[in-house]
CSV table of C-alpha atoms in Angstrom, one decimal:
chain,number,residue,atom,x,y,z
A,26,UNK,CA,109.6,97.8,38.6
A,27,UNK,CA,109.3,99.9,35.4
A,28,UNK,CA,111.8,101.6,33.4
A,29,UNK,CA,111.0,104.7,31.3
A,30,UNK,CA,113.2,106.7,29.3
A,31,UNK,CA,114.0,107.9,25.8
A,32,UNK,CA,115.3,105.4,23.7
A,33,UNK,CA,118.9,104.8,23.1
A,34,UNK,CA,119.3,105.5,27.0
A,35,UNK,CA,120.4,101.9,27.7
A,36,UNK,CA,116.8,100.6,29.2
A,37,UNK,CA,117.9,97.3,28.2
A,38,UNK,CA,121.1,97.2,29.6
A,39,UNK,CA,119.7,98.3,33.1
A,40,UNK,CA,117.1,95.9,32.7
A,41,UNK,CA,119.7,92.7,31.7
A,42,UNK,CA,121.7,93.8,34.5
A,43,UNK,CA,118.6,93.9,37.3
A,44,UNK,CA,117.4,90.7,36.1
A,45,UNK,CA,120.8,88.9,36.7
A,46,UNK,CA,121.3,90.2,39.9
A,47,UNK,CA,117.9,89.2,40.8
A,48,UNK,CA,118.0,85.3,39.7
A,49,UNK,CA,118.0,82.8,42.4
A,50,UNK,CA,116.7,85.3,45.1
A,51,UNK,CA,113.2,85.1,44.0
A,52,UNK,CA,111.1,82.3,43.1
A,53,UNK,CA,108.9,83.7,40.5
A,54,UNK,CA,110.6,86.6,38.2
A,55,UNK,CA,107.9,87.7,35.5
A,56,UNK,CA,109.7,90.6,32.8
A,57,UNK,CA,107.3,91.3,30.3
A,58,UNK,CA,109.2,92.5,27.2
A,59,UNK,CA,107.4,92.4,24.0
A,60,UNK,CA,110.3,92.4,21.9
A,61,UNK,CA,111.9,89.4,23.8
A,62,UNK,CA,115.0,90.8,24.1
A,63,UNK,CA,115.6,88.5,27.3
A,64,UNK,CA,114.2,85.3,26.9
A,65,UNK,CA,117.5,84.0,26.5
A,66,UNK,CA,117.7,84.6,30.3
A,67,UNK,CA,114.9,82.4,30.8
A,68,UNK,CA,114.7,78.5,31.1
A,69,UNK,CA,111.6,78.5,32.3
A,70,UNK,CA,107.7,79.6,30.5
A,71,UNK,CA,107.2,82.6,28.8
A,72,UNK,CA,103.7,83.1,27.2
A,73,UNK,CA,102.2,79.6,28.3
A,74,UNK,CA,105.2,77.9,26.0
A,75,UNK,CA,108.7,76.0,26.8
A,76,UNK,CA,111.4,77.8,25.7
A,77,UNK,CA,114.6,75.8,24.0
């Protein structure tokens, strides 16, 4: 899935809320977000280190 709109449009909201809803019903869920803005979702890898 990719999200593309103007900034301020709430891509990051939409994006918080998909990811929720999508925990637990898939093994493997791979967001690549370059200003981390959800690793705090994450318990698992991101970038080949452990997140705390």
């Amino acid at each position: 899935m990719l999200i593309v709109v103007k900034s301020g449009s709430g891509k990051s909201t939409l994006a918080r809320q998909i990811i929720q809803r999508m925990r637990g019903r898939y093994r493997h869920l791979i967001v690549v977000n370059r200003k981390r803005e959800f690793a705090e979702l994450s318990g698992d890898i991101a970038l080949g280190r452990k997140l705390k």
